[in-house]
């Protein structure tokens, strides 16, 4: 399922738990509406967008983590496939966008930490760094968050970044995909594309 990657040299990937708004965000960037499974965990393969003439592909990887009605074995298999895809294609991936739900992510991270587990979001953030892919955390649904700065500072602490969050604008991007408020993410991705000397791709973000 994961071996259908288009033959494109450069890639930006979107990863994250199920139901964090990745599909809405992809629609903002691509203008394409695409079907998502009626039930979380149904989509098992990446969605690739290689509509541009440039040597470039935008990839939406399947959501992972807890999904109601999906056995743990299958959830783990999805996560393993996502990690393997990123690892296999790391040399082509210019930016890894980790999409999280700004409203619930702190509670989810703390719940896993209290159980002695490494939370998926934290694990994936460090994994992207370990394979030399610049991570950008798209903190979605921020329109539903009241204590914005406190919440983003708390997120930084849990990711091992020193607050205040404002000094990490190339890494932490508070957005609301549903409202089309994604400029902080566009700027963060743009920063890394510029660093990679790929200003030709800035027009997509």
mmCIF file of C-alpha atoms in Angstrom:
data_model
loop_
_atom_site.group_PDB
_atom_site.id
_atom_site.type_symbol
_atom_site.label_atom_id
_atom_site.label_comp_id
_atom_site.label_asym_id
_atom_site.label_seq_id
_atom_site.Cartn_x
_atom_site.Cartn_y
_atom_site.Cartn_z
ATOM 1 C CA UNK A 1 0.000 0.000 0.000
ATOM 2 C CA UNK A 2 2.886 2.361 0.761
ATOM 3 C CA UNK A 3 4.978 1.663 -2.340
ATOM 4 C CA UNK A 4 3.044 3.911 -4.734
ATOM 5 C CA UNK A 5 5.144 7.044 -4.228
ATOM 6 C CA UNK A 6 5.405 9.149 -7.415
ATOM 7 C CA UNK A 7 8.880 9.499 -8.877
ATOM 8 C CA UNK A 8 9.491 12.988 -7.517
ATOM 9 C CA UNK A 9 12.714 14.115 -5.885
ATOM 10 C CA UNK A 10 11.354 16.583 -3.303
ATOM 11 C CA UNK A 11 8.538 16.014 -0.845
ATOM 12 C CA UNK A 12 6.652 17.628 2.014
ATOM 13 C CA UNK A 13 4.796 15.140 4.230
ATOM 14 C CA UNK A 14 1.863 15.653 6.582
ATOM 15 C CA UNK A 15 1.574 13.264 9.520
ATOM 16 C CA UNK A 16 -0.604 13.142 12.618
ATOM 17 C CA UNK A 17 -3.264 11.389 14.609
ATOM 18 C CA UNK A 18 -6.700 10.694 13.171
ATOM 19 C CA UNK A 19 -9.242 13.511 13.296
ATOM 20 C CA UNK A 20 -6.773 16.381 13.779
ATOM 21 C CA UNK A 21 -7.806 18.133 10.545
ATOM 22 C CA UNK A 22 -5.141 16.927 8.100
ATOM 23 C CA UNK A 23 -7.669 16.536 5.282
ATOM 24 C CA UNK A 24 -8.965 20.091 5.720
ATOM 25 C CA UNK A 25 -5.402 21.376 5.749
ATOM 26 C CA UNK A 26 -4.481 19.472 2.596
ATOM 27 C CA UNK A 27 -7.507 20.965 0.884
ATOM 28 C CA UNK A 28 -6.263 24.447 1.804
ATOM 29 C CA UNK A 29 -2.903 23.760 0.148
ATOM 30 C CA UNK A 30 -4.004 21.757 -2.875
ATOM 31 C CA UNK A 31 -7.485 23.047 -3.650
ATOM 32 C CA UNK A 32 -8.480 19.388 -3.995
ATOM 33 C CA UNK A 33 -11.341 17.864 -2.070
ATOM 34 C CA UNK A 34 -10.685 14.216 -1.467
ATOM 35 C CA UNK A 35 -12.595 11.477 0.225
ATOM 36 C CA UNK A 36 -11.717 10.447 3.726
ATOM 37 C CA UNK A 37 -12.960 7.189 5.164
ATOM 38 C CA UNK A 38 -16.272 7.381 6.997
ATOM 39 C CA UNK A 39 -14.523 5.642 9.872
ATOM 40 C CA UNK A 40 -11.102 6.597 11.238
ATOM 41 C CA UNK A 41 -8.363 4.167 10.309
ATOM 42 C CA UNK A 42 -9.977 3.177 7.019
ATOM 43 C CA UNK A 43 -7.385 5.018 4.930
ATOM 44 C CA UNK A 44 -4.289 2.863 4.941
ATOM 45 C CA UNK A 45 -2.283 4.363 2.114
ATOM 46 C CA UNK A 46 -0.726 7.784 1.507
ATOM 47 C CA UNK A 47 -2.476 10.408 -0.602
ATOM 48 C CA UNK A 48 0.050 11.947 -3.012
ATOM 49 C CA UNK A 49 -0.443 15.297 -4.754
ATOM 50 C CA UNK A 50 2.010 15.630 -7.618
ATOM 51 C CA UNK A 51 -0.100 17.906 -9.812
ATOM 52 C CA UNK A 52 2.669 20.501 -10.161
ATOM 53 C CA UNK A 53 5.157 20.442 -13.045
ATOM 54 C CA UNK A 54 7.969 20.919 -10.516
ATOM 55 C CA UNK A 55 9.858 17.883 -9.236
ATOM 56 C CA UNK A 56 7.785 17.866 -6.068
ATOM 57 C CA UNK A 57 5.086 15.907 -4.241
ATOM 58 C CA UNK A 58 2.880 16.744 -1.261
ATOM 59 C CA UNK A 59 1.983 13.650 0.758
ATOM 60 C CA UNK A 60 -0.779 13.117 3.308
ATOM 61 C CA UNK A 61 0.051 10.032 5.373
ATOM 62 C CA UNK A 62 -2.687 7.999 7.116
ATOM 63 C CA UNK A 63 -3.799 9.091 10.583
ATOM 64 C CA UNK A 64 -2.662 6.987 13.507
ATOM 65 C CA UNK A 65 -3.253 6.662 17.251
ATOM 66 C CA UNK A 66 -6.494 5.774 18.996
ATOM 67 C CA UNK A 67 -9.404 5.164 16.646
ATOM 68 C CA UNK A 68 -12.756 3.977 17.889
ATOM 69 C CA UNK A 69 -13.581 0.502 16.678
ATOM 70 C CA UNK A 70 -10.101 -0.112 15.234
ATOM 71 C CA UNK A 71 -8.132 -2.931 16.908
ATOM 72 C CA UNK A 72 -4.839 -1.961 18.530
ATOM 73 C CA UNK A 73 -2.946 -4.327 16.233
ATOM 74 C CA UNK A 74 -4.179 -2.442 13.178
ATOM 75 C CA UNK A 75 -3.459 0.951 14.768
ATOM 76 C CA UNK A 76 0.115 -0.120 15.454
ATOM 77 C CA UNK A 77 0.473 -1.401 11.880
ATOM 78 C CA UNK A 78 -0.592 1.989 10.502
ATOM 79 C CA UNK A 79 1.914 3.800 12.717
ATOM 80 C CA UNK A 80 4.675 1.392 11.703
ATOM 81 C CA UNK A 81 3.872 1.975 8.011
ATOM 82 C CA UNK A 82 3.961 5.761 8.500
ATOM 83 C CA UNK A 83 7.318 5.629 10.293
ATOM 84 C CA UNK A 84 8.760 3.284 7.674
ATOM 85 C CA UNK A 85 7.580 5.522 4.822
ATOM 86 C CA UNK A 86 9.198 8.595 6.372
ATOM 87 C CA UNK A 87 12.411 6.732 7.128
ATOM 88 C CA UNK A 88 12.640 5.242 3.632
ATOM 89 C CA UNK A 89 12.098 8.601 1.910
ATOM 90 C CA UNK A 90 13.867 10.847 4.435
ATOM 91 C CA UNK A 91 16.501 12.061 1.965
ATOM 92 C CA UNK A 92 13.731 13.444 -0.292
ATOM 93 C CA UNK A 93 11.558 14.982 2.451
ATOM 94 C CA UNK A 94 12.243 18.708 2.872
ATOM 95 C CA UNK A 95 9.741 19.295 5.688
ATOM 96 C CA UNK A 96 7.682 17.014 7.944
ATOM 97 C CA UNK A 97 4.451 18.686 9.083
ATOM 98 C CA UNK A 98 3.112 17.127 12.284
ATOM 99 C CA UNK A 99 -0.565 18.127 12.579
ATOM 100 C CA UNK A 100 -1.997 18.135 16.100
ATOM 101 C CA UNK A 101 -5.250 19.223 17.739
ATOM 102 C CA UNK A 102 -4.369 22.293 19.797
ATOM 103 C CA UNK A 103 -7.390 21.813 22.004
ATOM 104 C CA UNK A 104 -6.699 18.242 23.149
ATOM 105 C CA UNK A 105 -2.995 17.550 22.539
ATOM 106 C CA UNK A 106 -1.722 18.505 26.021
ATOM 107 C CA UNK A 107 -4.246 16.204 27.714
ATOM 108 C CA UNK A 108 -3.399 13.361 25.326
ATOM 109 C CA UNK A 109 0.356 13.779 25.852
ATOM 110 C CA UNK A 110 -0.023 13.930 29.647
ATOM 111 C CA UNK A 111 -2.317 10.897 29.747
ATOM 112 C CA UNK A 112 0.241 8.770 27.894
ATOM 113 C CA UNK A 113 3.135 10.125 29.959
ATOM 114 C CA UNK A 114 1.339 9.253 33.211
ATOM 115 C CA UNK A 115 0.989 5.675 31.946
ATOM 116 C CA UNK A 116 4.731 5.550 31.356
ATOM 117 C CA UNK A 117 4.291 5.595 27.575
ATOM 118 C CA UNK A 118 5.956 7.887 25.046
ATOM 119 C CA UNK A 119 3.126 9.895 23.453
ATOM 120 C CA UNK A 120 2.864 9.399 19.670
ATOM 121 C CA UNK A 121 3.074 13.125 18.926
ATOM 122 C CA UNK A 122 6.239 13.607 20.970
ATOM 123 C CA UNK A 123 7.759 10.443 19.544
ATOM 124 C CA UNK A 124 7.058 11.497 15.961
ATOM 125 C CA UNK A 125 8.418 15.005 16.504
ATOM 126 C CA UNK A 126 11.755 13.607 17.707
ATOM 127 C CA UNK A 127 11.740 10.907 15.045
ATOM 128 C CA UNK A 128 11.548 13.549 12.286
ATOM 129 C CA UNK A 129 14.509 15.335 13.838
ATOM 130 C CA UNK A 130 16.448 12.075 14.202
ATOM 131 C CA UNK A 131 16.165 11.366 10.464
ATOM 132 C CA UNK A 132 17.190 14.974 9.661
ATOM 133 C CA UNK A 133 13.775 16.156 8.487
ATOM 134 C CA UNK A 134 12.905 19.651 9.795
ATOM 135 C CA UNK A 135 9.669 19.223 11.782
ATOM 136 C CA UNK A 136 6.924 21.846 11.747
ATOM 137 C CA UNK A 137 4.124 21.338 14.278
ATOM 138 C CA UNK A 138 0.825 22.591 12.839
ATOM 139 C CA UNK A 139 -1.182 23.268 15.995
ATOM 140 C CA UNK A 140 -4.674 23.106 14.511
ATOM 141 C CA UNK A 141 -8.093 24.173 15.875
ATOM 142 C CA UNK A 142 -6.562 27.131 17.720
ATOM 143 C CA UNK A 143 -9.816 29.040 17.217
ATOM 144 C CA UNK A 144 -11.223 26.787 19.973
ATOM 145 C CA UNK A 145 -8.410 27.550 22.425
ATOM 146 C CA UNK A 146 -8.771 30.362 24.983
ATOM 147 C CA UNK A 147 -5.374 30.276 26.735
ATOM 148 C CA UNK A 148 -3.433 30.376 23.464
ATOM 149 C CA UNK A 149 0.044 31.382 24.676
ATOM 150 C CA UNK A 150 -0.073 29.195 27.794
ATOM 151 C CA UNK A 151 -1.165 26.216 25.712
ATOM 152 C CA UNK A 152 1.587 26.732 23.138
ATOM 153 C CA UNK A 153 4.228 27.205 25.875
ATOM 154 C CA UNK A 154 3.059 23.959 27.496
ATOM 155 C CA UNK A 155 3.355 22.193 24.148
ATOM 156 C CA UNK A 156 6.922 23.468 23.727
ATOM 157 C CA UNK A 157 7.852 22.093 27.150
ATOM 158 C CA UNK A 158 6.470 18.674 26.285
ATOM 159 C CA UNK A 159 8.382 18.624 22.988
ATOM 160 C CA UNK A 160 11.624 19.574 24.748
ATOM 161 C CA UNK A 161 11.684 23.142 23.393
ATOM 162 C CA UNK A 162 12.278 26.029 25.782
ATOM 163 C CA UNK A 163 9.309 28.416 25.946
ATOM 164 C CA UNK A 164 8.180 30.990 25.056
ATOM 165 C CA UNK A 165 6.778 29.431 21.903
ATOM 166 C CA UNK A 166 7.254 32.654 19.911
ATOM 167 C CA UNK A 167 10.967 31.927 19.506
ATOM 168 C CA UNK A 168 10.088 28.717 17.627
ATOM 169 C CA UNK A 169 7.983 30.172 14.813
ATOM 170 C CA UNK A 170 9.814 28.018 12.245
ATOM 171 C CA UNK A 171 8.734 24.947 14.271
ATOM 172 C CA UNK A 172 5.453 25.800 16.050
ATOM 173 C CA UNK A 173 2.641 27.060 13.799
ATOM 174 C CA UNK A 174 -0.735 27.838 15.437
ATOM 175 C CA UNK A 175 -3.469 27.541 12.799
ATOM 176 C CA UNK A 176 -7.163 26.965 12.162
ATOM 177 C CA UNK A 177 -7.461 24.955 8.946
ATOM 178 C CA UNK A 178 -11.258 25.077 8.927
ATOM 179 C CA UNK A 179 -11.194 28.876 8.980
ATOM 180 C CA UNK A 180 -8.388 29.056 6.420
ATOM 181 C CA UNK A 181 -6.054 30.670 8.969
ATOM 182 C CA UNK A 182 -2.849 28.893 7.996
ATOM 183 C CA UNK A 183 -0.344 31.688 7.391
ATOM 184 C CA UNK A 184 1.940 30.723 10.340
ATOM 185 C CA UNK A 185 2.266 27.249 8.812
ATOM 186 C CA UNK A 186 2.941 28.628 5.326
ATOM 187 C CA UNK A 187 5.693 30.830 6.763
ATOM 188 C CA UNK A 188 7.264 27.982 8.749
ATOM 189 C CA UNK A 189 7.305 25.642 5.739
ATOM 190 C CA UNK A 190 8.626 28.492 3.597
ATOM 191 C CA UNK A 191 11.496 29.038 6.037
ATOM 192 C CA UNK A 192 12.655 25.439 5.642
ATOM 193 C CA UNK A 193 12.214 25.394 1.863
ATOM 194 C CA UNK A 194 14.364 28.526 1.672
ATOM 195 C CA UNK A 195 16.987 26.875 3.891
ATOM 196 C CA UNK A 196 16.958 23.893 1.510
ATOM 197 C CA UNK A 197 17.480 26.333 -1.410
ATOM 198 C CA UNK A 198 14.092 25.429 -2.877
ATOM 199 C CA UNK A 199 12.536 28.866 -3.265
ATOM 200 C CA UNK A 200 10.935 27.529 -6.448
ATOM 201 C CA UNK A 201 8.475 25.639 -4.239
ATOM 202 C CA UNK A 202 7.423 28.611 -2.092
ATOM 203 C CA UNK A 203 4.491 29.367 -4.382
ATOM 204 C CA UNK A 204 2.745 26.222 -3.169
ATOM 205 C CA UNK A 205 2.681 27.400 0.453
#
